[in-house]
């Protein structure tokens, strides 16, 4: 009897997750037979839910808000990029059938969306990252590897920004600031890695922070423009983007880790974009 390989995304809340749809599209496109579901999991139940999933024959998991740090702690081994971000969004059952490897495909997903899908050149850019939680942690090393000129991390709780900046400040300057300290700066790329969009809020940004032809990118995505995407449009950003492309790209990387087949992403992004234009 052949058993279908099972995958899932765990998170809270999870009902609006697009991951099951994305992975089903990838499976169809690459001729893979698998099942991918979404499961509501609270942090206090995480360990039990993951252990049960793998004990019942599950092959791989995605973990989203607020479980990525727990997933990192859970993984028996983690990749260097996951260790740097101290957050895991992909768990992979290894060939021995018991070891679970943790990886983080978020930073890679963002870079692919920015540089391949949107053809943006990051080298030499002045970057502002808003937020100093797990989402910021997952992208900083990738931006540094793309040779940006500098990164400022700005956070409501300034100590967290200072701490994170200190961790990554090496040959490329990475500095932590509070929102009130941003006057006089201008950035080529502003990334919203706070969780503010999830509650329809905008971090306390003043005008004139975005350089002419600058780019705004919200790691969150929504059927309507997020408050930050709207802010970017008001500031006349060259592009003001949300994280739908990153979502599809990080999923493609996870799919590749699980199935050793790389799905094509452009048609999936185009399809999801068309669907939300209809539902917005
Ligand atoms: P994640 O894993 O998604 O990064 P997190 O670790 O809880 O989630 O971090 C959330 C980030 O969003 C934090 O940097 C938080 O700022 P504080 O550290 O000051 O709490 C930031 N954040 C959340 N809501 C915000 C808001 N309305 N305005 C500005 N920053 C906000």
PDB file of C-alpha atoms and ligand atoms in Angstrom:
ATOM      1  CA  UNK A   1       0.000   0.000   0.000  1.00  0.00           C
ATOM      2  CA  UNK A   2       1.431   3.401  -0.897  1.00  0.00           C
ATOM      3  CA  UNK A   3       1.108   6.093   1.770  1.00  0.00           C
ATOM      4  CA  UNK A   4       0.902   9.726   0.686  1.00  0.00           C
ATOM      5  CA  UNK A   5       3.687  11.896   2.144  1.00  0.00           C
ATOM      6  CA  UNK A   6       2.203  14.375   4.622  1.00  0.00           C
ATOM      7  CA  UNK A   7       3.264  17.979   5.235  1.00  0.00           C
ATOM      8  CA  UNK A   8       1.624  20.805   7.179  1.00  0.00           C
ATOM      9  CA  UNK A   9       1.929  24.357   8.393  1.00  0.00           C
ATOM     10  CA  UNK A  10       1.489  25.012  12.122  1.00  0.00           C
ATOM     11  CA  UNK A  11       0.683  28.470  13.456  1.00  0.00           C
ATOM     12  CA  UNK A  12      -1.735  30.663  15.370  1.00  0.00           C
ATOM     13  CA  UNK A  13      -3.821  32.088  13.772  1.00  0.00           C
ATOM     14  CA  UNK A  14      -3.615  29.843  10.695  1.00  0.00           C
ATOM     15  CA  UNK A  15      -7.045  29.828   9.009  1.00  0.00           C
ATOM     16  CA  UNK A  16      -6.082  32.410   6.342  1.00  0.00           C
ATOM     17  CA  UNK A  17      -2.726  30.813   5.509  1.00  0.00           C
ATOM     18  CA  UNK A  18      -2.019  30.551   1.786  1.00  0.00           C
ATOM     19  CA  UNK A  19       0.636  27.864   2.322  1.00  0.00           C
ATOM     20  CA  UNK A  20      -1.633  24.828   1.661  1.00  0.00           C
ATOM     21  CA  UNK A  21      -2.726  26.367  -1.643  1.00  0.00           C
ATOM     22  CA  UNK A  22       0.862  27.224  -2.632  1.00  0.00           C
ATOM     23  CA  UNK A  23       2.196  23.746  -1.859  1.00  0.00           C
ATOM     24  CA  UNK A  24      -0.695  22.061  -3.658  1.00  0.00           C
ATOM     25  CA  UNK A  25       0.070  24.205  -6.728  1.00  0.00           C
ATOM     26  CA  UNK A  26       3.767  23.248  -6.476  1.00  0.00           C
ATOM     27  CA  UNK A  27       2.841  19.560  -6.160  1.00  0.00           C
ATOM     28  CA  UNK A  28       0.557  19.697  -9.197  1.00  0.00           C
ATOM     29  CA  UNK A  29       3.130  21.561 -11.255  1.00  0.00           C
ATOM     30  CA  UNK A  30       5.992  19.152 -10.420  1.00  0.00           C
ATOM     31  CA  UNK A  31       3.897  15.953 -10.526  1.00  0.00           C
ATOM     32  CA  UNK A  32       4.531  15.169  -6.847  1.00  0.00           C
ATOM     33  CA  UNK A  33       1.945  13.292  -4.811  1.00  0.00           C
ATOM     34  CA  UNK A  34       1.647  14.738  -1.331  1.00  0.00           C
ATOM     35  CA  UNK A  35      -0.801  16.133   1.173  1.00  0.00           C
ATOM     36  CA  UNK A  36      -0.321  19.558   2.856  1.00  0.00           C
ATOM     37  CA  UNK A  37      -2.664  20.881   5.540  1.00  0.00           C
ATOM     38  CA  UNK A  38      -2.851  23.828   7.955  1.00  0.00           C
ATOM     39  CA  UNK A  39      -3.163  23.198  11.680  1.00  0.00           C
ATOM     40  CA  UNK A  40      -3.941  25.676  14.447  1.00  0.00           C
ATOM     41  CA  UNK A  41      -1.266  25.139  17.134  1.00  0.00           C
ATOM     42  CA  UNK A  42      -0.782  27.254  20.259  1.00  0.00           C
ATOM     43  CA  UNK A  43       2.761  27.734  21.613  1.00  0.00           C
ATOM     44  CA  UNK A  44       1.989  25.675  24.729  1.00  0.00           C
ATOM     45  CA  UNK A  45       0.961  22.713  22.543  1.00  0.00           C
ATOM     46  CA  UNK A  46       3.773  23.057  20.015  1.00  0.00           C
ATOM     47  CA  UNK A  47       6.128  20.351  21.252  1.00  0.00           C
ATOM     48  CA  UNK A  48       3.399  17.741  21.557  1.00  0.00           C
ATOM     49  CA  UNK A  49       1.831  18.653  18.189  1.00  0.00           C
ATOM     50  CA  UNK A  50       5.163  18.411  16.329  1.00  0.00           C
ATOM     51  CA  UNK A  51       6.183  15.137  18.001  1.00  0.00           C
ATOM     52  CA  UNK A  52       2.780  13.626  17.202  1.00  0.00           C
ATOM     53  CA  UNK A  53       2.950  14.809  13.593  1.00  0.00           C
ATOM     54  CA  UNK A  54       6.319  13.153  12.957  1.00  0.00           C
ATOM     55  CA  UNK A  55       5.476  10.035  15.013  1.00  0.00           C
ATOM     56  CA  UNK A  56       2.393   9.602  12.786  1.00  0.00           C
ATOM     57  CA  UNK A  57       4.549   9.587   9.653  1.00  0.00           C
ATOM     58  CA  UNK A  58       4.652  13.310   8.743  1.00  0.00           C
ATOM     59  CA  UNK A  59       7.605  14.235   6.506  1.00  0.00           C
ATOM     60  CA  UNK A  60       7.952  17.982   6.950  1.00  0.00           C
ATOM     61  CA  UNK A  61       6.474  21.018   8.622  1.00  0.00           C
ATOM     62  CA  UNK A  62       6.332  24.738   8.138  1.00  0.00           C
ATOM     63  CA  UNK A  63       6.070  26.812  11.293  1.00  0.00           C
ATOM     64  CA  UNK A  64       4.789  30.343  11.261  1.00  0.00           C
ATOM     65  CA  UNK A  65       3.895  33.074  13.782  1.00  0.00           C
ATOM     66  CA  UNK A  66       4.321  32.677  16.761  1.00  0.00           C
ATOM     67  CA  UNK A  67       6.128  29.325  16.590  1.00  0.00           C
ATOM     68  CA  UNK A  68       9.400  29.932  14.718  1.00  0.00           C
ATOM     69  CA  UNK A  69      11.572  30.303  17.792  1.00  0.00           C
ATOM     70  CA  UNK A  70      10.028  27.204  19.380  1.00  0.00           C
ATOM     71  CA  UNK A  71      10.702  25.322  16.150  1.00  0.00           C
ATOM     72  CA  UNK A  72      14.339  26.349  16.342  1.00  0.00           C
ATOM     73  CA  UNK A  73      14.532  25.024  19.892  1.00  0.00           C
ATOM     74  CA  UNK A  74      12.771  21.812  18.819  1.00  0.00           C
ATOM     75  CA  UNK A  75      15.047  20.958  15.890  1.00  0.00           C
ATOM     76  CA  UNK A  76      17.700  18.399  16.768  1.00  0.00           C
ATOM     77  CA  UNK A  77      19.999  19.996  14.196  1.00  0.00           C
ATOM     78  CA  UNK A  78      19.672  23.286  12.364  1.00  0.00           C
ATOM     79  CA  UNK A  79      21.308  24.788   9.294  1.00  0.00           C
ATOM     80  CA  UNK A  80      23.745  27.713   9.693  1.00  0.00           C
ATOM     81  CA  UNK A  81      21.169  30.174   8.309  1.00  0.00           C
ATOM     82  CA  UNK A  82      18.590  28.969  10.866  1.00  0.00           C
ATOM     83  CA  UNK A  83      21.134  29.178  13.672  1.00  0.00           C
ATOM     84  CA  UNK A  84      21.948  32.778  12.681  1.00  0.00           C
ATOM     85  CA  UNK A  85      18.295  33.746  12.767  1.00  0.00           C
ATOM     86  CA  UNK A  86      17.496  31.649  15.873  1.00  0.00           C
ATOM     87  CA  UNK A  87      14.216  30.906  14.141  1.00  0.00           C
ATOM     88  CA  UNK A  88      13.054  27.937  12.052  1.00  0.00           C
ATOM     89  CA  UNK A  89      10.205  27.985   9.533  1.00  0.00           C
ATOM     90  CA  UNK A  90      10.866  24.561   7.981  1.00  0.00           C
ATOM     91  CA  UNK A  91      11.323  21.211   9.710  1.00  0.00           C
ATOM     92  CA  UNK A  92      12.558  18.319   7.600  1.00  0.00           C
ATOM     93  CA  UNK A  93      12.468  14.670   8.647  1.00  0.00           C
ATOM     94  CA  UNK A  94      15.855  13.200   7.764  1.00  0.00           C
ATOM     95  CA  UNK A  95      16.462   9.917   5.916  1.00  0.00           C
ATOM     96  CA  UNK A  96      17.074   8.041   9.193  1.00  0.00           C
ATOM     97  CA  UNK A  97      13.334   8.539   9.874  1.00  0.00           C
ATOM     98  CA  UNK A  98      13.815  10.116  13.311  1.00  0.00           C
ATOM     99  CA  UNK A  99      16.115  13.157  13.158  1.00  0.00           C
ATOM    100  CA  UNK A 100      14.404  16.475  12.422  1.00  0.00           C
ATOM    101  CA  UNK A 101      16.476  19.208  10.757  1.00  0.00           C
ATOM    102  CA  UNK A 102      15.456  22.856  11.157  1.00  0.00           C
ATOM    103  CA  UNK A 103      15.999  25.439   8.443  1.00  0.00           C
ATOM    104  CA  UNK A 104      14.915  29.010   7.809  1.00  0.00           C
ATOM    105  CA  UNK A 105      13.932  29.823   4.227  1.00  0.00           C
ATOM    106  CA  UNK A 106      12.520  33.324   4.942  1.00  0.00           C
ATOM    107  CA  UNK A 107      15.677  35.334   4.216  1.00  0.00           C
ATOM    108  CA  UNK A 108      16.320  33.415   1.036  1.00  0.00           C
ATOM    109  CA  UNK A 109      12.672  33.953   0.006  1.00  0.00           C
ATOM    110  CA  UNK A 110      12.955  37.717   0.538  1.00  0.00           C
ATOM    111  CA  UNK A 111      16.205  37.970  -1.418  1.00  0.00           C
ATOM    112  CA  UNK A 112      14.799  35.994  -4.354  1.00  0.00           C
ATOM    113  CA  UNK A 113      11.687  38.151  -4.438  1.00  0.00           C
ATOM    114  CA  UNK A 114      13.669  41.404  -4.325  1.00  0.00           C
ATOM    115  CA  UNK A 115      16.503  40.511  -6.679  1.00  0.00           C
ATOM    116  CA  UNK A 116      14.977  37.992  -9.098  1.00  0.00           C
ATOM    117  CA  UNK A 117      11.245  38.754  -9.222  1.00  0.00           C
ATOM    118  CA  UNK A 118      11.623  42.536  -8.874  1.00  0.00           C
ATOM    119  CA  UNK A 119      15.115  42.788 -10.401  1.00  0.00           C
ATOM    120  CA  UNK A 120      16.351  45.122  -7.638  1.00  0.00           C
ATOM    121  CA  UNK A 121      20.058  45.665  -7.026  1.00  0.00           C
ATOM    122  CA  UNK A 122      20.820  45.628  -3.295  1.00  0.00           C
ATOM    123  CA  UNK A 123      24.562  46.252  -3.428  1.00  0.00           C
ATOM    124  CA  UNK A 124      25.395  49.707  -2.071  1.00  0.00           C
ATOM    125  CA  UNK A 125      21.877  50.394  -0.752  1.00  0.00           C
ATOM    126  CA  UNK A 126      21.114  52.107   2.570  1.00  0.00           C
ATOM    127  CA  UNK A 127      18.585  49.852   4.279  1.00  0.00           C
ATOM    128  CA  UNK A 128      16.187  50.460   7.157  1.00  0.00           C
ATOM    129  CA  UNK A 129      14.677  47.424   8.873  1.00  0.00           C
ATOM    130  CA  UNK A 130      11.779  48.102  11.226  1.00  0.00           C
ATOM    131  CA  UNK A 131      11.398  45.568  14.031  1.00  0.00           C
ATOM    132  CA  UNK A 132      13.908  43.586  16.062  1.00  0.00           C
ATOM    133  CA  UNK A 133      12.142  40.241  16.513  1.00  0.00           C
ATOM    134  CA  UNK A 134      12.505  36.884  14.797  1.00  0.00           C
ATOM    135  CA  UNK A 135      11.422  38.220  11.388  1.00  0.00           C
ATOM    136  CA  UNK A 136      14.268  40.786  11.346  1.00  0.00           C
ATOM    137  CA  UNK A 137      16.729  38.218  12.585  1.00  0.00           C
ATOM    138  CA  UNK A 138      15.847  35.953   9.653  1.00  0.00           C
ATOM    139  CA  UNK A 139      16.696  38.518   6.951  1.00  0.00           C
ATOM    140  CA  UNK A 140      19.697  40.545   8.180  1.00  0.00           C
ATOM    141  CA  UNK A 141      22.429  38.058   7.244  1.00  0.00           C
ATOM    142  CA  UNK A 142      20.968  37.703   3.731  1.00  0.00           C
ATOM    143  CA  UNK A 143      20.912  41.468   3.171  1.00  0.00           C
ATOM    144  CA  UNK A 144      24.519  41.729   4.384  1.00  0.00           C
ATOM    145  CA  UNK A 145      25.526  38.932   2.010  1.00  0.00           C
ATOM    146  CA  UNK A 146      23.932  40.945  -0.825  1.00  0.00           C
ATOM    147  CA  UNK A 147      26.463  43.718  -0.052  1.00  0.00           C
ATOM    148  CA  UNK A 148      24.132  46.475   1.095  1.00  0.00           C
ATOM    149  CA  UNK A 149      25.999  49.634   2.188  1.00  0.00           C
ATOM    150  CA  UNK A 150      24.517  49.780   5.687  1.00  0.00           C
ATOM    151  CA  UNK A 151      21.584  48.607   7.790  1.00  0.00           C
ATOM    152  CA  UNK A 152      19.772  50.551  10.469  1.00  0.00           C
ATOM    153  CA  UNK A 153      17.475  48.508  12.681  1.00  0.00           C
ATOM    154  CA  UNK A 154      14.759  50.628  14.263  1.00  0.00           C
ATOM    155  CA  UNK A 155      12.522  49.328  16.999  1.00  0.00           C
ATOM    156  CA  UNK A 156       9.877  50.604  19.429  1.00  0.00           C
ATOM    157  CA  UNK A 157      11.883  48.982  22.224  1.00  0.00           C
ATOM    158  CA  UNK A 158      15.280  50.440  21.388  1.00  0.00           C
ATOM    159  CA  UNK A 159      17.306  47.984  23.535  1.00  0.00           C
ATOM    160  CA  UNK A 160      16.267  45.134  21.239  1.00  0.00           C
ATOM    161  CA  UNK A 161      17.430  47.078  18.159  1.00  0.00           C
ATOM    162  CA  UNK A 162      20.772  47.848  19.811  1.00  0.00           C
ATOM    163  CA  UNK A 163      21.233  44.235  20.802  1.00  0.00           C
ATOM    164  CA  UNK A 164      20.444  42.860  17.354  1.00  0.00           C
ATOM    165  CA  UNK A 165      22.613  45.453  15.587  1.00  0.00           C
ATOM    166  CA  UNK A 166      25.528  44.621  17.851  1.00  0.00           C
ATOM    167  CA  UNK A 167      25.239  40.953  16.883  1.00  0.00           C
ATOM    168  CA  UNK A 168      25.500  41.648  13.131  1.00  0.00           C
ATOM    169  CA  UNK A 169      27.725  44.761  13.062  1.00  0.00           C
ATOM    170  CA  UNK A 170      30.929  43.639  11.357  1.00  0.00           C
ATOM    171  CA  UNK A 171      32.448  44.824   8.065  1.00  0.00           C
ATOM    172  CA  UNK A 172      29.143  46.383   6.910  1.00  0.00           C
ATOM    173  CA  UNK A 173      27.780  48.868   9.500  1.00  0.00           C
ATOM    174  CA  UNK A 174      24.617  47.733  11.297  1.00  0.00           C
ATOM    175  CA  UNK A 175      23.211  50.214  13.790  1.00  0.00           C
ATOM    176  CA  UNK A 176      20.247  50.147  16.189  1.00  0.00           C
ATOM    177  CA  UNK A 177      18.012  53.204  16.736  1.00  0.00           C
ATOM    178  CA  UNK A 178      14.625  54.250  18.079  1.00  0.00           C
ATOM    179  CA  UNK A 179      11.988  55.735  15.747  1.00  0.00           C
ATOM    180  CA  UNK A 180      12.587  59.219  17.202  1.00  0.00           C
ATOM    181  CA  UNK A 181      16.274  59.042  16.133  1.00  0.00           C
ATOM    182  CA  UNK A 182      15.572  58.667  12.408  1.00  0.00           C
ATOM    183  CA  UNK A 183      15.293  62.380  11.537  1.00  0.00           C
ATOM    184  CA  UNK A 184      17.799  63.322   8.827  1.00  0.00           C
ATOM    185  CA  UNK A 185      18.300  59.778   7.511  1.00  0.00           C
ATOM    186  CA  UNK A 186      17.202  58.610   4.063  1.00  0.00           C
ATOM    187  CA  UNK A 187      16.947  55.016   2.912  1.00  0.00           C
ATOM    188  CA  UNK A 188      16.897  53.294  -0.479  1.00  0.00           C
ATOM    189  CA  UNK A 189      15.036  50.315   0.953  1.00  0.00           C
ATOM    190  CA  UNK A 190      12.702  50.263   3.966  1.00  0.00           C
ATOM    191  CA  UNK A 191      11.591  46.829   5.167  1.00  0.00           C
ATOM    192  CA  UNK A 192       8.743  46.360   7.618  1.00  0.00           C
ATOM    193  CA  UNK A 193       9.653  43.339   9.736  1.00  0.00           C
ATOM    194  CA  UNK A 194       7.413  44.343  12.653  1.00  0.00           C
ATOM    195  CA  UNK A 195       4.190  42.511  13.350  1.00  0.00           C
ATOM    196  CA  UNK A 196       2.284  45.844  13.147  1.00  0.00           C
ATOM    197  CA  UNK A 197       0.555  44.964   9.850  1.00  0.00           C
ATOM    198  CA  UNK A 198      -1.084  41.940  11.481  1.00  0.00           C
ATOM    199  CA  UNK A 199      -3.129  44.359  13.605  1.00  0.00           C
ATOM    200  CA  UNK A 200      -3.520  46.853  10.768  1.00  0.00           C
ATOM    201  CA  UNK A 201      -1.115  49.307  12.390  1.00  0.00           C
ATOM    202  CA  UNK A 202       1.705  51.424  11.013  1.00  0.00           C
ATOM    203  CA  UNK A 203       4.983  51.850  12.917  1.00  0.00           C
ATOM    204  CA  UNK A 204       5.580  55.531  13.853  1.00  0.00           C
ATOM    205  CA  UNK A 205       7.342  56.624  10.651  1.00  0.00           C
ATOM    206  CA  UNK A 206       7.854  60.263   9.721  1.00  0.00           C
ATOM    207  CA  UNK A 207       7.881  61.614   6.164  1.00  0.00           C
ATOM    208  CA  UNK A 208      11.051  62.068   4.066  1.00  0.00           C
ATOM    209  CA  UNK A 209      12.750  58.836   5.206  1.00  0.00           C
ATOM    210  CA  UNK A 210      12.529  57.269   1.769  1.00  0.00           C
ATOM    211  CA  UNK A 211      15.113  58.338  -0.828  1.00  0.00           C
ATOM    212  CA  UNK A 212      13.855  59.260  -4.330  1.00  0.00           C
ATOM    213  CA  UNK A 213      13.205  56.002  -6.240  1.00  0.00           C
ATOM    214  CA  UNK A 214      13.301  54.146  -2.897  1.00  0.00           C
ATOM    215  CA  UNK A 215      11.584  50.810  -2.288  1.00  0.00           C
ATOM    216  CA  UNK A 216       9.221  49.802   0.537  1.00  0.00           C
ATOM    217  CA  UNK A 217       8.744  46.127   1.375  1.00  0.00           C
ATOM    218  CA  UNK A 218       6.349  44.733   3.987  1.00  0.00           C
ATOM    219  CA  UNK A 219       7.158  41.161   5.035  1.00  0.00           C
ATOM    220  CA  UNK A 220       3.445  40.776   5.823  1.00  0.00           C
ATOM    221  CA  UNK A 221       0.886  40.286   3.046  1.00  0.00           C
ATOM    222  CA  UNK A 222      -2.793  40.952   2.792  1.00  0.00           C
ATOM    223  CA  UNK A 223      -5.560  41.040   0.191  1.00  0.00           C
ATOM    224  CA  UNK A 224      -5.708  44.817   0.616  1.00  0.00           C
ATOM    225  CA  UNK A 225      -2.653  47.095   0.899  1.00  0.00           C
ATOM    226  CA  UNK A 226      -1.122  46.907   4.385  1.00  0.00           C
ATOM    227  CA  UNK A 227      -0.788  50.275   6.220  1.00  0.00           C
ATOM    228  CA  UNK A 228       2.941  50.236   5.410  1.00  0.00           C
ATOM    229  CA  UNK A 229       2.382  49.518   1.703  1.00  0.00           C
ATOM    230  CA  UNK A 230      -0.057  52.477   1.697  1.00  0.00           C
ATOM    231  CA  UNK A 231       2.572  54.623   3.462  1.00  0.00           C
ATOM    232  CA  UNK A 232       5.138  53.670   0.806  1.00  0.00           C
ATOM    233  CA  UNK A 233       2.748  54.718  -1.976  1.00  0.00           C
ATOM    234  CA  UNK A 234       2.124  58.053  -0.217  1.00  0.00           C
ATOM    235  CA  UNK A 235       5.903  58.576  -0.049  1.00  0.00           C
ATOM    236  CA  UNK A 236       6.059  57.988  -3.828  1.00  0.00           C
ATOM    237  CA  UNK A 237       8.126  54.815  -3.519  1.00  0.00           C
ATOM    238  CA  UNK A 238       9.345  53.399  -6.818  1.00  0.00           C
ATOM    239  CA  UNK A 239       7.737  50.165  -5.609  1.00  0.00           C
ATOM    240  CA  UNK A 240       5.753  49.538  -2.428  1.00  0.00           C
ATOM    241  CA  UNK A 241       5.449  45.785  -2.072  1.00  0.00           C
ATOM    242  CA  UNK A 242       4.003  43.322   0.367  1.00  0.00           C
ATOM    243  CA  UNK A 243       5.379  39.888   1.220  1.00  0.00           C
ATOM    244  CA  UNK A 244       3.318  37.682  -1.101  1.00  0.00           C
ATOM    245  CA  UNK A 245       6.315  37.062  -3.366  1.00  0.00           C
ATOM    246  CA  UNK A 246       8.500  36.260  -0.364  1.00  0.00           C
ATOM    247  CA  UNK A 247       5.838  33.887   0.918  1.00  0.00           C
ATOM    248  CA  UNK A 248       5.838  31.941  -2.344  1.00  0.00           C
ATOM    249  CA  UNK A 249       9.646  31.962  -2.603  1.00  0.00           C
ATOM    250  CA  UNK A 250      10.212  30.739   0.965  1.00  0.00           C
ATOM    251  CA  UNK A 251       7.646  28.019   0.284  1.00  0.00           C
ATOM    252  CA  UNK A 252       9.466  27.015  -2.916  1.00  0.00           C
ATOM    253  CA  UNK A 253      12.704  26.684  -0.963  1.00  0.00           C
ATOM    254  CA  UNK A 254      10.957  24.530   1.680  1.00  0.00           C
ATOM    255  CA  UNK A 255       9.399  22.390  -1.078  1.00  0.00           C
ATOM    256  CA  UNK A 256      12.865  21.915  -2.563  1.00  0.00           C
ATOM    257  CA  UNK A 257      14.279  20.860   0.828  1.00  0.00           C
ATOM    258  CA  UNK A 258      11.531  18.272   1.237  1.00  0.00           C
ATOM    259  CA  UNK A 259      11.097  16.980  -2.315  1.00  0.00           C
ATOM    260  CA  UNK A 260      14.472  17.775  -3.991  1.00  0.00           C
ATOM    261  CA  UNK A 261      12.527  19.371  -6.834  1.00  0.00           C
ATOM    262  CA  UNK A 262      12.478  23.135  -7.350  1.00  0.00           C
ATOM    263  CA  UNK A 263       9.040  24.440  -8.334  1.00  0.00           C
ATOM    264  CA  UNK A 264       8.522  27.359 -10.689  1.00  0.00           C
ATOM    265  CA  UNK A 265       7.226  30.366  -8.729  1.00  0.00           C
ATOM    266  CA  UNK A 266       6.257  33.083 -11.233  1.00  0.00           C
ATOM    267  CA  UNK A 267       2.969  31.488 -12.271  1.00  0.00           C
ATOM    268  CA  UNK A 268       2.025  30.806  -8.635  1.00  0.00           C
ATOM    269  CA  UNK A 269       2.719  34.423  -7.619  1.00  0.00           C
ATOM    270  CA  UNK A 270       0.753  35.669 -10.640  1.00  0.00           C
ATOM    271  CA  UNK A 271      -2.183  33.404  -9.781  1.00  0.00           C
ATOM    272  CA  UNK A 272      -2.307  34.459  -6.109  1.00  0.00           C
ATOM    273  CA  UNK A 273      -2.005  38.115  -7.106  1.00  0.00           C
ATOM    274  CA  UNK A 274      -4.876  37.760  -9.558  1.00  0.00           C
ATOM    275  CA  UNK A 275      -7.013  36.023  -6.922  1.00  0.00           C
ATOM    276  CA  UNK A 276      -6.514  38.774  -4.363  1.00  0.00           C
ATOM    277  CA  UNK A 277      -7.302  41.476  -6.891  1.00  0.00           C
ATOM    278  CA  UNK A 278     -10.663  39.755  -7.256  1.00  0.00           C
ATOM    279  CA  UNK A 279     -11.275  39.363  -3.524  1.00  0.00           C
ATOM    280  CA  UNK A 280      -9.964  42.810  -2.394  1.00  0.00           C
TER     281      UNK A 280
HETATM  282  P1  LIG B   1       8.326  38.171  14.800  1.00  0.00           P
HETATM  283  O1  LIG B   1       8.788  36.798  15.133  1.00  0.00           O
HETATM  284  O2  LIG B   1       7.222  38.220  13.762  1.00  0.00           O
HETATM  285  O3  LIG B   1       9.445  39.101  14.470  1.00  0.00           O
HETATM  286  P2  LIG B   1       8.233  39.272  17.444  1.00  0.00           P
HETATM  287  O4  LIG B   1       9.525  38.600  17.771  1.00  0.00           O
HETATM  288  O5  LIG B   1       7.126  39.251  18.447  1.00  0.00           O
HETATM  289  O6  LIG B   1       7.585  38.710  16.118  1.00  0.00           O
HETATM  290  O7  LIG B   1       8.584  40.789  17.077  1.00  0.00           O
HETATM  291  C1  LIG B   1       7.605  41.708  16.697  1.00  0.00           C
HETATM  292  C2  LIG B   1       8.279  43.023  16.334  1.00  0.00           C
HETATM  293  O8  LIG B   1       7.298  43.936  15.870  1.00  0.00           O
HETATM  294  C3  LIG B   1       8.975  43.693  17.499  1.00  0.00           C
HETATM  295  O9  LIG B   1      10.133  44.335  17.005  1.00  0.00           O
HETATM  296  C4  LIG B   1       7.921  44.711  17.968  1.00  0.00           C
HETATM  297  O10 LIG B   1       8.458  45.821  18.643  1.00  0.00           O
HETATM  298  P3  LIG B   1       8.802  45.720  20.223  1.00  0.00           P
HETATM  299  O11 LIG B   1      10.049  44.902  20.317  1.00  0.00           O
HETATM  300  O12 LIG B   1       9.002  47.125  20.639  1.00  0.00           O
HETATM  301  O13 LIG B   1       7.602  45.065  20.849  1.00  0.00           O
HETATM  302  C5  LIG B   1       7.371  45.133  16.641  1.00  0.00           C
HETATM  303  N1  LIG B   1       6.020  45.721  16.671  1.00  0.00           N
HETATM  304  C6  LIG B   1       4.846  45.096  16.905  1.00  0.00           C
HETATM  305  N2  LIG B   1       3.807  45.941  16.789  1.00  0.00           N
HETATM  306  C7  LIG B   1       4.331  47.157  16.468  1.00  0.00           C
HETATM  307  C8  LIG B   1       3.782  48.459  16.202  1.00  0.00           C
HETATM  308  N3  LIG B   1       2.460  48.668  16.235  1.00  0.00           N
HETATM  309  N4  LIG B   1       4.623  49.468  15.899  1.00  0.00           N
HETATM  310  C9  LIG B   1       5.967  49.250  15.863  1.00  0.00           C
HETATM  311  N5  LIG B   1       6.549  48.054  16.097  1.00  0.00           N
HETATM  312  C10 LIG B   1       5.751  47.020  16.393  1.00  0.00           C
END
